[in-house]
Structures are given as C-alpha cells and as structure tokens.
Coordinates of C-alpha atoms and ligand atoms in Angstrom, one line a residue:
X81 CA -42.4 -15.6 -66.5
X82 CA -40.0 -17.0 -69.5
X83 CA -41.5 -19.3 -71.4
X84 CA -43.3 -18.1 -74.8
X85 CA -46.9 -18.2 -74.6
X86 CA -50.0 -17.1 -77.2
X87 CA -52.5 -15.0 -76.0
X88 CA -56.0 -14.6 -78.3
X89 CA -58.3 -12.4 -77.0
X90 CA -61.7 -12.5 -78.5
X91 CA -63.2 -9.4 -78.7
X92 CA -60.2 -7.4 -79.4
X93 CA -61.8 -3.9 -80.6
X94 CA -63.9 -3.7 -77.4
X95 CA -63.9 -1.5 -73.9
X96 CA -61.8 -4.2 -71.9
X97 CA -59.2 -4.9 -74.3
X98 CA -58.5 -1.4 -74.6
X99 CA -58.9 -0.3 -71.4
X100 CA -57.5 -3.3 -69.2
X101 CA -56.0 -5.7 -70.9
X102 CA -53.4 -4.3 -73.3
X103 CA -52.2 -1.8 -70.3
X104 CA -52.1 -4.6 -68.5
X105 CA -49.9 -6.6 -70.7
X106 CA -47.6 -3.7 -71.6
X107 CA -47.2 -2.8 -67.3
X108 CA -46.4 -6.8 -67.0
X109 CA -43.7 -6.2 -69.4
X110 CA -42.2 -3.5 -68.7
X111 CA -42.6 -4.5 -64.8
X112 CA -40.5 -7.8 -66.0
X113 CA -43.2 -9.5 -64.5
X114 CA -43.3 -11.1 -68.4
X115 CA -40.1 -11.4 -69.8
X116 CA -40.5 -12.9 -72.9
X117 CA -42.4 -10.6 -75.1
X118 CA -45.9 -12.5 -75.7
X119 CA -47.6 -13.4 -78.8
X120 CA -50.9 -12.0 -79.1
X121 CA -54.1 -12.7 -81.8
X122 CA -56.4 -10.0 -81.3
X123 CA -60.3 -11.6 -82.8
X124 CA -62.6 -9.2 -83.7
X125 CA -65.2 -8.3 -86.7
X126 CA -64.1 -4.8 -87.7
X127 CA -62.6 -4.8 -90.9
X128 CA -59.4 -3.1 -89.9
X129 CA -55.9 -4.4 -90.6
X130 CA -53.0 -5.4 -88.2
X131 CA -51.3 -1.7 -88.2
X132 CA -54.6 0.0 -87.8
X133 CA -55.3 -2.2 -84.8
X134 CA -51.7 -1.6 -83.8
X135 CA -52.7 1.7 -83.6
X136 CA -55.7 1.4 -81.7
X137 CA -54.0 -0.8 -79.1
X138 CA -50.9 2.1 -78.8
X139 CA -53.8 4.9 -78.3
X140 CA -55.4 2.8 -75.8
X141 CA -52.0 2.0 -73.8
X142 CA -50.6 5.5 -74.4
X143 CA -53.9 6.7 -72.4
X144 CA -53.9 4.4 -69.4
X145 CA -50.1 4.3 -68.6
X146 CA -49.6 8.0 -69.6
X147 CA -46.0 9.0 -68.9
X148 CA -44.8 5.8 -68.2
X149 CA -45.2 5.2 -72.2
X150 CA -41.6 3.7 -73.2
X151 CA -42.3 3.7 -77.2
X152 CA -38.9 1.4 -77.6
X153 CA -40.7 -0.6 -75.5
X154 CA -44.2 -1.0 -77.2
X155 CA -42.1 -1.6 -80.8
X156 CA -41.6 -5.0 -79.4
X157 CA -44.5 -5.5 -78.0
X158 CA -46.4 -4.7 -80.7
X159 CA -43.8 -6.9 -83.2
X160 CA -45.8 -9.7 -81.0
X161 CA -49.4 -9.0 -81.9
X162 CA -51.3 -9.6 -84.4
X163 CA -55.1 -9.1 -85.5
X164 CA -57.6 -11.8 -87.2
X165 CA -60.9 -10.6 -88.1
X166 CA -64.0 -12.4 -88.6
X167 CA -66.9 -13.2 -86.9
X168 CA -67.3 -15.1 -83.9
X169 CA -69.7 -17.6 -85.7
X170 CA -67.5 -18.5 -88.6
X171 CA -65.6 -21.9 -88.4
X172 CA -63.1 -20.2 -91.0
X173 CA -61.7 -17.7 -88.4
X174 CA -60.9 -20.8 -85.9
X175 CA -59.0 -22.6 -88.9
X176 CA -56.9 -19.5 -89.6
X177 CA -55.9 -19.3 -85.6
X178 CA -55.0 -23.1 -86.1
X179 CA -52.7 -21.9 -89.1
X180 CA -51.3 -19.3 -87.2
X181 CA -50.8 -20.8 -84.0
X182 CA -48.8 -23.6 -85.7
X183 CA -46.5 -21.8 -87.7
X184 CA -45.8 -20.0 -83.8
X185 CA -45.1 -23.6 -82.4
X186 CA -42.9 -24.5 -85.5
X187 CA -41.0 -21.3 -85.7
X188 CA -40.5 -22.1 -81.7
X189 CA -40.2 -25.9 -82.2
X190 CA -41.8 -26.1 -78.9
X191 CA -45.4 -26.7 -77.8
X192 CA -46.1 -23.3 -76.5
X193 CA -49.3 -22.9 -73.8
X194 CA -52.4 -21.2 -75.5
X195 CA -54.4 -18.8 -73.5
X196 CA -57.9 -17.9 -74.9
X197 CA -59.0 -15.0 -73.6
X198 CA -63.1 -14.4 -74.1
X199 CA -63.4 -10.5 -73.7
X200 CA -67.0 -10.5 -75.0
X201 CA -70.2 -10.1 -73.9
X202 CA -71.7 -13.4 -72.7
X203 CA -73.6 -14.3 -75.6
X204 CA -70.9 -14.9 -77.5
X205 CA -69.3 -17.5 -75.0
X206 CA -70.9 -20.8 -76.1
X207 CA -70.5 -20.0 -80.1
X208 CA -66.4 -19.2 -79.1
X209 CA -66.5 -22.3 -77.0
X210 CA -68.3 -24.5 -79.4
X211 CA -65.5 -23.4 -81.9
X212 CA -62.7 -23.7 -79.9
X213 CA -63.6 -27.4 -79.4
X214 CA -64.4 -28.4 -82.7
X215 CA -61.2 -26.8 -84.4
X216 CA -59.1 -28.3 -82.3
X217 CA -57.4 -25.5 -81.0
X218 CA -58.6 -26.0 -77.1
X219 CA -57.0 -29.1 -77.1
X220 CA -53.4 -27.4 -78.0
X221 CA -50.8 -29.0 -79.9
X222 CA -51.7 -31.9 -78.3
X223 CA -48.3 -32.5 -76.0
X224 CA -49.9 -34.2 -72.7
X225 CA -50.6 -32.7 -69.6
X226 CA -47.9 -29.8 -68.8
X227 CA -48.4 -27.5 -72.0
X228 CA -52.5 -27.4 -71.9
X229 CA -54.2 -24.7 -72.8
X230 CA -56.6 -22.2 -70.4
X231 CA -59.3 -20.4 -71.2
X232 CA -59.9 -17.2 -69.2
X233 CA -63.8 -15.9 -69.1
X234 CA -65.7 -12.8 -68.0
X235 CA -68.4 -12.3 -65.6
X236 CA -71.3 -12.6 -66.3
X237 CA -71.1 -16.6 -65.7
X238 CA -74.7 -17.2 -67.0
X239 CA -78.0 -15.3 -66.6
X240 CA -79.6 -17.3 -63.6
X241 CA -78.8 -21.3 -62.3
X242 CA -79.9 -22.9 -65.2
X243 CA -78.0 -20.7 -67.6
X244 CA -74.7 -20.8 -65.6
X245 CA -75.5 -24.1 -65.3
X246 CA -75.4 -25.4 -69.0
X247 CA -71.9 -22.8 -69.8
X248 CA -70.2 -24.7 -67.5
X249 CA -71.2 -27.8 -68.8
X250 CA -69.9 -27.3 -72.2
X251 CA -66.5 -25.3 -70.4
X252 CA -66.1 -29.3 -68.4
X253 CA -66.8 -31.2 -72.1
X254 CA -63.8 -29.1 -73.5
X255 CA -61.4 -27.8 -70.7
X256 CA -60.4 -29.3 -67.4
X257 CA -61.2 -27.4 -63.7
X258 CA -57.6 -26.7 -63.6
X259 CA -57.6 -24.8 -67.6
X260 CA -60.9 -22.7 -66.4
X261 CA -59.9 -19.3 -65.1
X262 CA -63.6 -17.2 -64.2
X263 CA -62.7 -13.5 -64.3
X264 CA -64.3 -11.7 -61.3
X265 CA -61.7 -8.8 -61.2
X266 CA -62.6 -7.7 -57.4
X267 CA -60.6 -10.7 -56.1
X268 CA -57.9 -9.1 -58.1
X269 CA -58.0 -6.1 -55.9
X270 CA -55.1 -5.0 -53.5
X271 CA -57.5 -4.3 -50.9
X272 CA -59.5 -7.1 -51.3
X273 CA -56.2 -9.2 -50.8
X274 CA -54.8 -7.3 -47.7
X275 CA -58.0 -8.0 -46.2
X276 CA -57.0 -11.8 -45.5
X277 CA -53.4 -11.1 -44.5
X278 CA -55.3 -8.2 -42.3
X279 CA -57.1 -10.4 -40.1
X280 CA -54.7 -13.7 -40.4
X281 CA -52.1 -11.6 -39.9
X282 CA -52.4 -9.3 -36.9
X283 CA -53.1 -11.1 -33.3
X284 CA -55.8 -8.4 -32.6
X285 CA -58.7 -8.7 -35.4
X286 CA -59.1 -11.8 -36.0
X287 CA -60.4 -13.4 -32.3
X288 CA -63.3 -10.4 -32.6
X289 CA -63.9 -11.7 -36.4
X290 CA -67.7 -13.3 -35.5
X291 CA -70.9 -13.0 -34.1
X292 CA -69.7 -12.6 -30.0
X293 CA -68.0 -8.9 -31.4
X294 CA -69.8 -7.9 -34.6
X295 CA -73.3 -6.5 -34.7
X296 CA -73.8 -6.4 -38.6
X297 CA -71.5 -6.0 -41.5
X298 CA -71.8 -3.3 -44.7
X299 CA -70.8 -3.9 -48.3
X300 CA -71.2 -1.0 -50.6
X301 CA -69.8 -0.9 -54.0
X302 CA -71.5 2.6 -55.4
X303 CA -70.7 3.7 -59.6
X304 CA -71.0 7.4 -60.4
X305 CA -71.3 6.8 -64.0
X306 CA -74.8 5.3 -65.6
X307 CA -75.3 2.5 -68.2
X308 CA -73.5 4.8 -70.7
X309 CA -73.3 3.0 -74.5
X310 CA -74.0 -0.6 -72.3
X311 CA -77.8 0.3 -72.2
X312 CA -78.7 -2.7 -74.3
X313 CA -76.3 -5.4 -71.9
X314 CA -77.7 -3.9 -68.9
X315 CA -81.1 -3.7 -69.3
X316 CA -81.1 -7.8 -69.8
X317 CA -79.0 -7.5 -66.8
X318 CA -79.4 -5.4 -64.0
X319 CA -77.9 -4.9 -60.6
X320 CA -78.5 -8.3 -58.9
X321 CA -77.0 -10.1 -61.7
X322 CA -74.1 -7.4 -63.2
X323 CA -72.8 -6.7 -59.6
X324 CA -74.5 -8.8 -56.4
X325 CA -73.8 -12.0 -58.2
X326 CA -70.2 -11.9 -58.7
X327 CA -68.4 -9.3 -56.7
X328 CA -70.9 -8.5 -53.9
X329 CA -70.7 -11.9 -53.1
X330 CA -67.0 -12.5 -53.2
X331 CA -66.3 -9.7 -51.1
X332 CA -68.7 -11.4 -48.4
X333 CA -67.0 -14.3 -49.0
X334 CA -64.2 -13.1 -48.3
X335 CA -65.1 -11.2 -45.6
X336 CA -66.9 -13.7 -44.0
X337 CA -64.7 -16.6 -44.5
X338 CA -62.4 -18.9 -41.9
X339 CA -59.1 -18.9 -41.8
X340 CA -57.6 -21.6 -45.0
X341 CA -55.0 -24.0 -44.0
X342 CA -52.7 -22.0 -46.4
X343 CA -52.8 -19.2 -49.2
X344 CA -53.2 -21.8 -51.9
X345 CA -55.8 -22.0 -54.6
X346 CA -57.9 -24.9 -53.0
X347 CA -57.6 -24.0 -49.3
X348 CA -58.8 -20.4 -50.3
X349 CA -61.7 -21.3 -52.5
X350 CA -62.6 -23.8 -50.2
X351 CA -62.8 -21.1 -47.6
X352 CA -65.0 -18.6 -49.7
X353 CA -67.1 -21.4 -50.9
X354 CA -67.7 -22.8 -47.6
X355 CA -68.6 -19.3 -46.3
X356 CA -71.1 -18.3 -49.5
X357 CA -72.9 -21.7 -48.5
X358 CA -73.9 -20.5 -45.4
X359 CA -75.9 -17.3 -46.6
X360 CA -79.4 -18.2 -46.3
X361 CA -81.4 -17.9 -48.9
X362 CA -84.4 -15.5 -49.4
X363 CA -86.8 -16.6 -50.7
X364 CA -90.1 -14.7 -52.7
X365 CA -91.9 -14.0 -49.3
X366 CA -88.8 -12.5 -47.9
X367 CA -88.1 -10.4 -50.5
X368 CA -90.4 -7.4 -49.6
X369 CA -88.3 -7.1 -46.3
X370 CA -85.1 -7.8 -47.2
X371 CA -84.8 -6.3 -50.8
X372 CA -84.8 -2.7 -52.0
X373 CA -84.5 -2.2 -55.8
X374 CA -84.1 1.0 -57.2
X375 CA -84.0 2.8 -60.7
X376 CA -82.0 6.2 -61.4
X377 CA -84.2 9.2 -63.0
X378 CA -83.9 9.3 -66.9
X379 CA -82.6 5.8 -67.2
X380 CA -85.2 4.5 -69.1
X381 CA -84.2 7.5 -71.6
X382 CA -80.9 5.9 -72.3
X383 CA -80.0 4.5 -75.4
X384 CA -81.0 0.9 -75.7
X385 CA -83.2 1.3 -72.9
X386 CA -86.6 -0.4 -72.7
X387 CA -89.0 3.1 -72.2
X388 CA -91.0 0.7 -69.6
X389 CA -88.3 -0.8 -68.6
X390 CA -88.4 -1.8 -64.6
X391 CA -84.8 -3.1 -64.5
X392 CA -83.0 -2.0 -60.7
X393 CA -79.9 0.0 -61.5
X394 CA -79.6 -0.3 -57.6
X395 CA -80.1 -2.6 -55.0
X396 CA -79.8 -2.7 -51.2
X397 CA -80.2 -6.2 -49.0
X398 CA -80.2 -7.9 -45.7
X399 CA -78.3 -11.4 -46.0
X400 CA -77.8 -13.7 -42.9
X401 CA -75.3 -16.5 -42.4
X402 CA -76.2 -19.7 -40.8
X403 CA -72.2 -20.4 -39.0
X404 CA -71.4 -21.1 -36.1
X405 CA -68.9 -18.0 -36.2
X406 CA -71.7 -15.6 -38.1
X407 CA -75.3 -16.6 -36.9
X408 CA -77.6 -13.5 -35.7
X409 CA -75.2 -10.8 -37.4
X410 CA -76.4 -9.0 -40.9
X411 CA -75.0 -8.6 -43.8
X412 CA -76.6 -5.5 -45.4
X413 CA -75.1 -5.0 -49.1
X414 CA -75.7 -2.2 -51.4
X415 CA -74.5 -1.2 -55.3
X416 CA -75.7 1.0 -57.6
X417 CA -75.3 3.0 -60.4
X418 CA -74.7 6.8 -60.7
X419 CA -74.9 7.2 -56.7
X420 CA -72.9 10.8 -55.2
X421 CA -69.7 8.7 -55.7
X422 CA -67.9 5.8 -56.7
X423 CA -66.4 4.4 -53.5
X424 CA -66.5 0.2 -52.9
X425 CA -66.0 -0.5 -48.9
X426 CA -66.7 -3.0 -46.5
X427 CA -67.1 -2.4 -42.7
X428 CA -67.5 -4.3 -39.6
X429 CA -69.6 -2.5 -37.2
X430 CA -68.5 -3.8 -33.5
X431 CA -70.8 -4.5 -30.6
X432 CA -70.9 -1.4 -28.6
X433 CA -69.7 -1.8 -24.8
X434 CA -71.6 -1.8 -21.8
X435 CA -71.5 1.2 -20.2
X436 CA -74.5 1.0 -18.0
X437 CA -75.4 -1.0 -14.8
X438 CA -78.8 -0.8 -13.9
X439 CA -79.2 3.5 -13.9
X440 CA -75.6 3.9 -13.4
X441 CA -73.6 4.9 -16.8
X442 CA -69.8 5.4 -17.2
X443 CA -70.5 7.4 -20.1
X444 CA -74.0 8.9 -21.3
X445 CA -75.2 5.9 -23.6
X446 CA -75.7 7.8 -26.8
X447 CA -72.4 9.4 -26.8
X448 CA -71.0 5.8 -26.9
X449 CA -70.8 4.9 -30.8
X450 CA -69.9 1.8 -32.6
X451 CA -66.4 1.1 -33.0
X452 CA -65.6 0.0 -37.3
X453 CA -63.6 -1.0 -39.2
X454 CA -63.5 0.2 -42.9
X455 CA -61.6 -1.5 -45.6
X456 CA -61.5 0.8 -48.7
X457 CA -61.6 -1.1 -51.6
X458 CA -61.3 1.8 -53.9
X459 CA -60.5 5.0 -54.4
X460 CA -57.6 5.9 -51.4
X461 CA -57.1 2.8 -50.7
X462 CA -56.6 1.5 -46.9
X463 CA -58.2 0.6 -43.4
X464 CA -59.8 3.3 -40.9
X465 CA -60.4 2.3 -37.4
X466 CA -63.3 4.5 -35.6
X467 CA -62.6 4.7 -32.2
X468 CA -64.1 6.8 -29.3
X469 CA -61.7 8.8 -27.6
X470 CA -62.1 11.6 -24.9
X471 CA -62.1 15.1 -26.4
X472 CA -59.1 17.0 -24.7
X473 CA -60.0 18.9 -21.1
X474 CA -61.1 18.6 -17.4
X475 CA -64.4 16.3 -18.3
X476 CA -64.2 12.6 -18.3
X477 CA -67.8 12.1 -20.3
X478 CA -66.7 14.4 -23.3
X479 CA -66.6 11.9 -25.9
X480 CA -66.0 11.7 -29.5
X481 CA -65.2 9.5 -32.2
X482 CA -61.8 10.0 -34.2
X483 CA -60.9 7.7 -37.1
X484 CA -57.5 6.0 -36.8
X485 CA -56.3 5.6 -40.6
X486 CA -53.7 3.7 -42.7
X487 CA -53.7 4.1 -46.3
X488 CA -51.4 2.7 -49.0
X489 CA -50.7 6.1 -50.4
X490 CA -49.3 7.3 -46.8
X491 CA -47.5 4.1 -46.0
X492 CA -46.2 3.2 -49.5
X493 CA -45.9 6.1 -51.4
X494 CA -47.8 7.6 -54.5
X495 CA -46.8 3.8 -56.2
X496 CA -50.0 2.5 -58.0
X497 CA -51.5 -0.7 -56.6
X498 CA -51.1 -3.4 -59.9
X499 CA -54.7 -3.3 -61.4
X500 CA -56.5 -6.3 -60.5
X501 CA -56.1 -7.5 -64.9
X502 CA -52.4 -7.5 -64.3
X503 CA -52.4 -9.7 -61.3
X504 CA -55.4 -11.9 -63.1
X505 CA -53.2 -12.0 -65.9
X506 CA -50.4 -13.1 -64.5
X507 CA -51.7 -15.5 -62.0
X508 CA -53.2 -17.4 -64.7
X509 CA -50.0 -17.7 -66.8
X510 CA -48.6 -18.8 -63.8
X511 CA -51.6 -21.6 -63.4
X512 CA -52.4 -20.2 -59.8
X513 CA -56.0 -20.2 -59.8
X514 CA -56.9 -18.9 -55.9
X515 CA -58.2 -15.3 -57.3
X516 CA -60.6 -17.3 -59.7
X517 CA -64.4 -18.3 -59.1
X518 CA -64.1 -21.9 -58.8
X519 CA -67.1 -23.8 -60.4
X520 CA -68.8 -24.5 -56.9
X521 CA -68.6 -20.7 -55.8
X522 CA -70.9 -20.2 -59.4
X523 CA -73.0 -22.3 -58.4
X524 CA -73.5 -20.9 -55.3
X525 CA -73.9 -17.5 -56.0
X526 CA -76.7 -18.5 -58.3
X527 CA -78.2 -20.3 -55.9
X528 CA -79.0 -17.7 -54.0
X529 CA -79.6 -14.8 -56.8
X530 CA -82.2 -16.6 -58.6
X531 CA -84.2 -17.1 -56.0
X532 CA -84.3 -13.6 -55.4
X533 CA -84.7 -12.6 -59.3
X534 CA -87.8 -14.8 -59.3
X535 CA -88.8 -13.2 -55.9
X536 CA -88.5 -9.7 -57.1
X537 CA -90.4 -11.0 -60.5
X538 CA -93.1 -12.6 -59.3
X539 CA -93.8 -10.8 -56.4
X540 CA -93.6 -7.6 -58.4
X541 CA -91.6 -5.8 -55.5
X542 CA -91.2 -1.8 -56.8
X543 CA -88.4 0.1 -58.3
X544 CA -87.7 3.1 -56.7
X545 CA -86.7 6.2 -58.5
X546 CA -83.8 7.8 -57.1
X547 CA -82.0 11.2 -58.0
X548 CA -78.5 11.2 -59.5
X549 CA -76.2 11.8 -56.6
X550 CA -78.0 10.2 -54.3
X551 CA -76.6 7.6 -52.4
X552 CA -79.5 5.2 -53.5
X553 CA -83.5 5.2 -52.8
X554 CA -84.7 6.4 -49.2
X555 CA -86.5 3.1 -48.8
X556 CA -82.9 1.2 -48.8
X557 CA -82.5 3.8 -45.8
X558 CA -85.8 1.9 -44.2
X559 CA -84.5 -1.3 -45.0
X560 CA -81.4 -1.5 -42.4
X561 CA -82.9 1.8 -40.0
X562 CA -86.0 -0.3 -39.0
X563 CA -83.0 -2.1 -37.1
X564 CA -81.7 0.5 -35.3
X565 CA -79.0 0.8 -37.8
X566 CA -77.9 3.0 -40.5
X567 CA -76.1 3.2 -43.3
X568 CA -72.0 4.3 -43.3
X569 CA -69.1 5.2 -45.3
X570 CA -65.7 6.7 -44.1
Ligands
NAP619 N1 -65.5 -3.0 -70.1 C1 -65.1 -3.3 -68.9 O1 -64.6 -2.4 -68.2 C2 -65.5 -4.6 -68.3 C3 -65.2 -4.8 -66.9 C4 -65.4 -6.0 -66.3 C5 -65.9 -7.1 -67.1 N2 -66.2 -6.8 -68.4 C6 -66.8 -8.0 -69.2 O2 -65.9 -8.2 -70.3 C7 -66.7 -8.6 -71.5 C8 -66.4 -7.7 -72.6 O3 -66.9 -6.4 -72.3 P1 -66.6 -5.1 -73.2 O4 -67.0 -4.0 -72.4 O5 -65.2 -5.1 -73.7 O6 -67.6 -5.4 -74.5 P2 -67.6 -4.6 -75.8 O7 -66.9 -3.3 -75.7 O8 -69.0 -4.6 -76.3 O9 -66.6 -5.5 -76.8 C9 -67.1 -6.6 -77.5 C10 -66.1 -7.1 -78.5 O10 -66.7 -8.2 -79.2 C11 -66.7 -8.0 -80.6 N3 -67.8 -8.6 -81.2 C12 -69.1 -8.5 -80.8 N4 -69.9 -9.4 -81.6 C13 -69.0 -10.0 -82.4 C14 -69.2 -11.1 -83.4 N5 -70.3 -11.6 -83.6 N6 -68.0 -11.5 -84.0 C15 -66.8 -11.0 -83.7 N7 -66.6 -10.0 -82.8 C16 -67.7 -9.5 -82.2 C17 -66.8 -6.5 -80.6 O11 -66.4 -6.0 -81.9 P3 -66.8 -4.5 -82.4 O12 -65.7 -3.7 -81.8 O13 -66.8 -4.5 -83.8 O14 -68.1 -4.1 -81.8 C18 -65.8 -6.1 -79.6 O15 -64.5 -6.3 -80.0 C19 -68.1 -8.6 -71.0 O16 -68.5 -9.9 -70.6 C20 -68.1 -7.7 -69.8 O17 -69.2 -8.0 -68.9 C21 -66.0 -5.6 -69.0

C-alpha cells in the first residue's frame, strides 16, 4: 500500500488499541505490507499529551511484538501519530480533527482517504457517528467518488434487531455499503480462511460436505479467562449477544456455506449470507430443548457485576438448517467463559459406515467410531483427520482410532499466522470488504438471536452454575447426549 492515508481511532487509550491495533499497524509496516508511514489521530478523554500517549502506544507495541521491536523503526512511525483528547460528545473535538486533517491534505496537496476507526464500546457509536456527519469530516475533502472515506466498526452491531437495526440506519444516512467495514475479527482468522480453500480446494472434502455424509457439526469457541475489568459491558451483554451473534455464526456460515462463484467480496458474502438464512429459527417454545445457558461460580462477585445477576457467561445450542445440502444434520454450538481452556474448533462428525448385514458384522459395531474432521481455529493451529485404522498384529477386528494431523507450525515453520487486525486492517485500506459482515448477514444474525434472547427471557429458562475449569454446565452434556451424541475436541 503507497498512497498516504489518515487513520483516527476513537478510543485510543483503550484494551484494543493497545493490544491489537497499534501492533498491528507497526507489523504492517515493518512487513511492507504499508509502505508509506501512516498518519494516525489517536481520540480519547485522558488528559495526556502526544509524547505520553507516544509512550503508551511504544509500551503496548514493545509487549506484543517483543523482539521483533525495531526502535529506528517506531521513530517514524510514531513521527506519524498524533493524540486529540476530548470527549466523544463534544462537537469541539470533531472541529479540531477537521483542522488537522486539512492541514494533512494541504501539506500533501492531495485528497488523502480518511479511515475512522470506532474502537469503543457500542454506546459511543451513534454520538461518534452523529459527529462525524455533522462536522463534515465523513464526507472527506469532498473529491468525488475514488478518495471516500470508511469507517471501520466493532462488534457488538447493536443489542437485539431493533437496535442493530436503527445503527445501521444512521451508518446508510452518512456512509455508503461500500465505506462500511463491520469488525467481526474471527473472519480475520488464518484458519477460518483455509477452511474455504480446504474444501474448494481439495477433490476429496468437498463432495461429502452435506447432509448424505455428515451426521451433525460442533462449534466450540471456549475463553479461560472471566469478565475481568469488562464486568459492567458484559453483564448488559452476555454470551448469546458478545459471542453467538457475531462469531459463532460466521463460523457456521462459513462452515456451512456453498461454494461462491469466486473469492470476491460479494460472491463470498453472498455465500455466508445465504447459508445464515437457512438456520431455522427457535423460537420461545423451543428454547427449553435446544438452549443451555450457564453462569461460572463467583461471577456475580465480579466487579461491576449485578449480585442477582442471571446473565449466561455460557451457552450451548442445537441449530438446524433448512438446505437442500444441510437438512436433518445439527449444528450443536458452544462458548463460554473461563471453561478448562481456551481452544475455538469446528468439526464435522461423518456418518459412520455400515458394517452390519442383518447379524453379520465386519467389525464389532461399537469399535467402529465416527470419522472427523477438526479445524483448529486457535491455539496450534491446523486440521486433524480421525480415522479408524487396524491396531498392528494377527487380528483383523482390532480397531482403533488414530488422528491424522496437519498443523501450520509443522508444515510452515514457527512463522506466526498475521493476526486477524492486521489482515482487517489491511483489507480495508485496500477497499476489499469479503472478511466484513455485510449489512444483510447483521440482520440475519439478529434475526435469529433475538428470538432466542426473548425466549430465554420470557420463558425464564435456568442458568446453570458451572465450576471454573469445566468445560461448561453438565446439562449442555444432556443437551446433544439425548441424541446419541457427545461433545468433542481434539
Ligand atoms: N479489547 C479487545 O480485545 C476487543 C476484542 C474484540 C472487539 N473489541 C471491541 O472493541 C471495542 C473497544 O473495546 P476496548 O476493550 O478497547 O474498550 P475500552 O478498553 O473500554 O476502551 C474504550 C476507549 O474509549 C474511551 N472512552 C470511553 N468513553 C469516552 C468518552 N465519553 N469520550 C472519549 N473517550 C471515551 C476510553 O478512554 P479511557 O481510556 O479514558 O477510559 C478508551 O480509550 C468494543 O466495541 C469491544 O467490544 C474489543
């Protein structure tokens, strides 16, 4: 990338600047990945001035690229940033970004492509919006349709339908489709990616990718950690909303998807949309069967915590899809917070063969177990294959499963997979969109979460307490064993 462009992150002083986007920025730099070192107006309310923010930003960079640190480096970097502070709700601190952002185009005598990045917690979005808009500044310097500007914004999109509904509203009064870029960082992932050119790209997968192969499909994203200092977010939040929403979904999207015409932004999101769509919805007199919420011991302790507070930290559900290529296979997805580990992984549980005719078995039935396939997500990244195989010596009906593996550390070296903000980042300087929630794919995923929020309301289902290191509440074990199924991991 060599064009100059202005980055202003709002919310500059907080957890995701510090911890995602600045290393982010600096690896895109010094990957050359961003030649031109960028301009960047850091917004936040802490009375603090540019070298002490400098500081901050170096602290914060020093600790997530570690020895990689090239301090020549980060001198011109940090020549390129700048801090404004204010609060979100003053009209003043939009006016001095018009100043400064216009003594940038002058001193480039170009138009240079704004990028407003809203690193805040949601209830700051329509106040930034709202500002952006009536100072001018969304609409850049006003040089037609190739130097716009884009405006990049974090999950969570809204609290429910309605909610999502009305942001996006005010984001189409200001900004085009084509300027909105929706933050869900799991479509950033490595893994997530490889999964497509897994399946489109190998002869083998993708002709035993539906309902005629696969008996049911698991999605588990599990956090060690709790709420932590986010008590007061999460609590408003919870799990159906801060995880199954956004990333839950995607990765069934994506899982679940057909195959796009070509690895382009519409064709993609067409894809993912199409396949979201087909998840039917549950509605409140489903929601006993198919929904497990659970609550860790001592959350409602935390700080910021509601003492009665019946928020799930964790739940576990049964989804089906109505396609042709899907109908009659469950989806059972599961995320929670502090769980035994942090591991995200989705696996495709094959039919198993018949082995029996009448009384007459090849093999003794049980020994016979599922064949999967795992995609890690994160951590050790890669793709295990469970096959059955015959254990070594004179008996044919000696069976056991093995675990065929590739990983990206094994076939690629110790090299770091880019974090998903770097390729975010960069994909949205470069105006590709096709990692990005489109508006319909909100919309969607709304659609069938608030349905289930006001099923879990009014029907009062429970929150079960679970123990820290557990791997969730046994009642999500009930909810996929009374199928004959249970619950797996690599
Ligand atoms: N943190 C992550 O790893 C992560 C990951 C994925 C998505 N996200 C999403 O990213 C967004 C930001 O999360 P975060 O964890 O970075 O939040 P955060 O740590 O709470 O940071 C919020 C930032 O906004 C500033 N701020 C708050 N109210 C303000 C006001 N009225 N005027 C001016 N500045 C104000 C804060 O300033 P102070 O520093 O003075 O408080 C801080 O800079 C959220 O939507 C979150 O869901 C975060």
């Amino acid at each position: 990338m060599n064009s100059p462009f202005i980055l202003v992150i709002f919310g500059a002083t907080g957890d995701l600047t510090a911890r995602k986007l600045m290393p982010a920025i600096y690896r895109l730099v010094k990957a050359g990945e961003i030649t031109q070192e960028p301009f960047i107006i850091g917004v936040g309310r802490r009375d603090i001035t540019k070298s002490q923010f400098h500081s901050m930003m170096e602290e914060s960079v020093r600790h997530a690229v570690k020895e990689d640190f090239d301090t020549a480096l980060w001198k011109k970097i940090v020549a390129g940033i700048d801090y404004q502070m204010g609060l979100f709700e003053d009209a003043a601190v939009y006016n001095r970004l018009v100043t400064k952002l216009e003594a940038f185009d002058a001193k480039l005598k170009a138009c240079v492509p704004r990028f407003f990045y809203l690193a805040t917690p949601p209830e700051h979005y329509e106040v930034i919006l709202k500002h952006l808009d009536g100072s001018k500044l969304a609409e850049g310097c006003g040089q037609g349709t190739t130097n716009y500007t884009k405006v990049l914004i974090e999950k969570p999109f809204g609290k429910d339908l309605e909610t999502a509904r009305t942001l996006d509203k005010l984001l189409a009064s200001i900004f085009e489709e084509r300027q909105i870029y929706r933050i869900d960082h799991y479509l950033g992932k490595e893994t997530v990616q490889n999964l497509l050119a897994f399946r489109f790209a190998n002869g083998i997968f993708e002709p035993t990718w539906n309902r005629n192969f696969i008996d049911h499909v698991q999605i588990t994203l599990s956090e060690e950690t709790g709420v932590g200092k986010r008590g007061a977010f999460y609590d408003g939040v919870g799990a159906l909303r801060d995880v199954v929403q956004n990333h839950m979904l995607q990765m069934l999207a994506v899982t679940a998807m057909d195959q796009p015409v070509a690895f382009d932004a519409t064709s993609i999101r067409d894809m993912r949309v199409k396949a979201m769509q087909t998840i039917e919805l549950i509605g409140p007199e489903d929601v006993g069967k198919n929904v497990v919420r659970g609550q860790y011991e001592g959350y409602t302790g935390e700080s910021h915590v509601d003492a009665a507070s019946q928020t799930e930290t964790y739940v576990a559900l049964k989804v089906m899809l109505a396609s042709e290529r899907w109908k009659g296979v469950p989806f059972y997805l599961r995320t929670g917070k502090k769980l035994g580990k942090k591991v995200s992984e989705i696996s495709l549980h094959y039919k198993k063969p018949i082995v029996c005719t009448g009384d007459l078995c090849l093999f003794p039935e049980p020994k016979v177990l599922r064949n999967v396939l795992a995609v890690r997500i994160e951590p050790n990244e890669g793709i295990v294959l469970r096959v059955m195989v015959k254990q070594p010596g004179l008996g044919m009906l000696d069976l056991t499963a093995s675990m065929m593996h590739f990983t990206y550390r094994e076939a690629f070296g110790n090299k770091e997979n880019p974090d998903a903000y770097e390729r975010l980042l960069l994909d949205s300087i470069r105006g590709d969109q096709t990692l990005f929630a489109r508006t319909d794919e909100i919309e969607t995923s709304w659609k069938l979460v608030t349905p289930l929020l006001d099923g879990c309301k009014n029907t009062q289902t429970p929150v079960y307490i679970y123990k820290h290191g557990a791997i969730g509440p046994r009642e999500a074990d009930a909810l996929i064993e009374k199928d004959k199924r249970s619950w797996f991991l690599i």
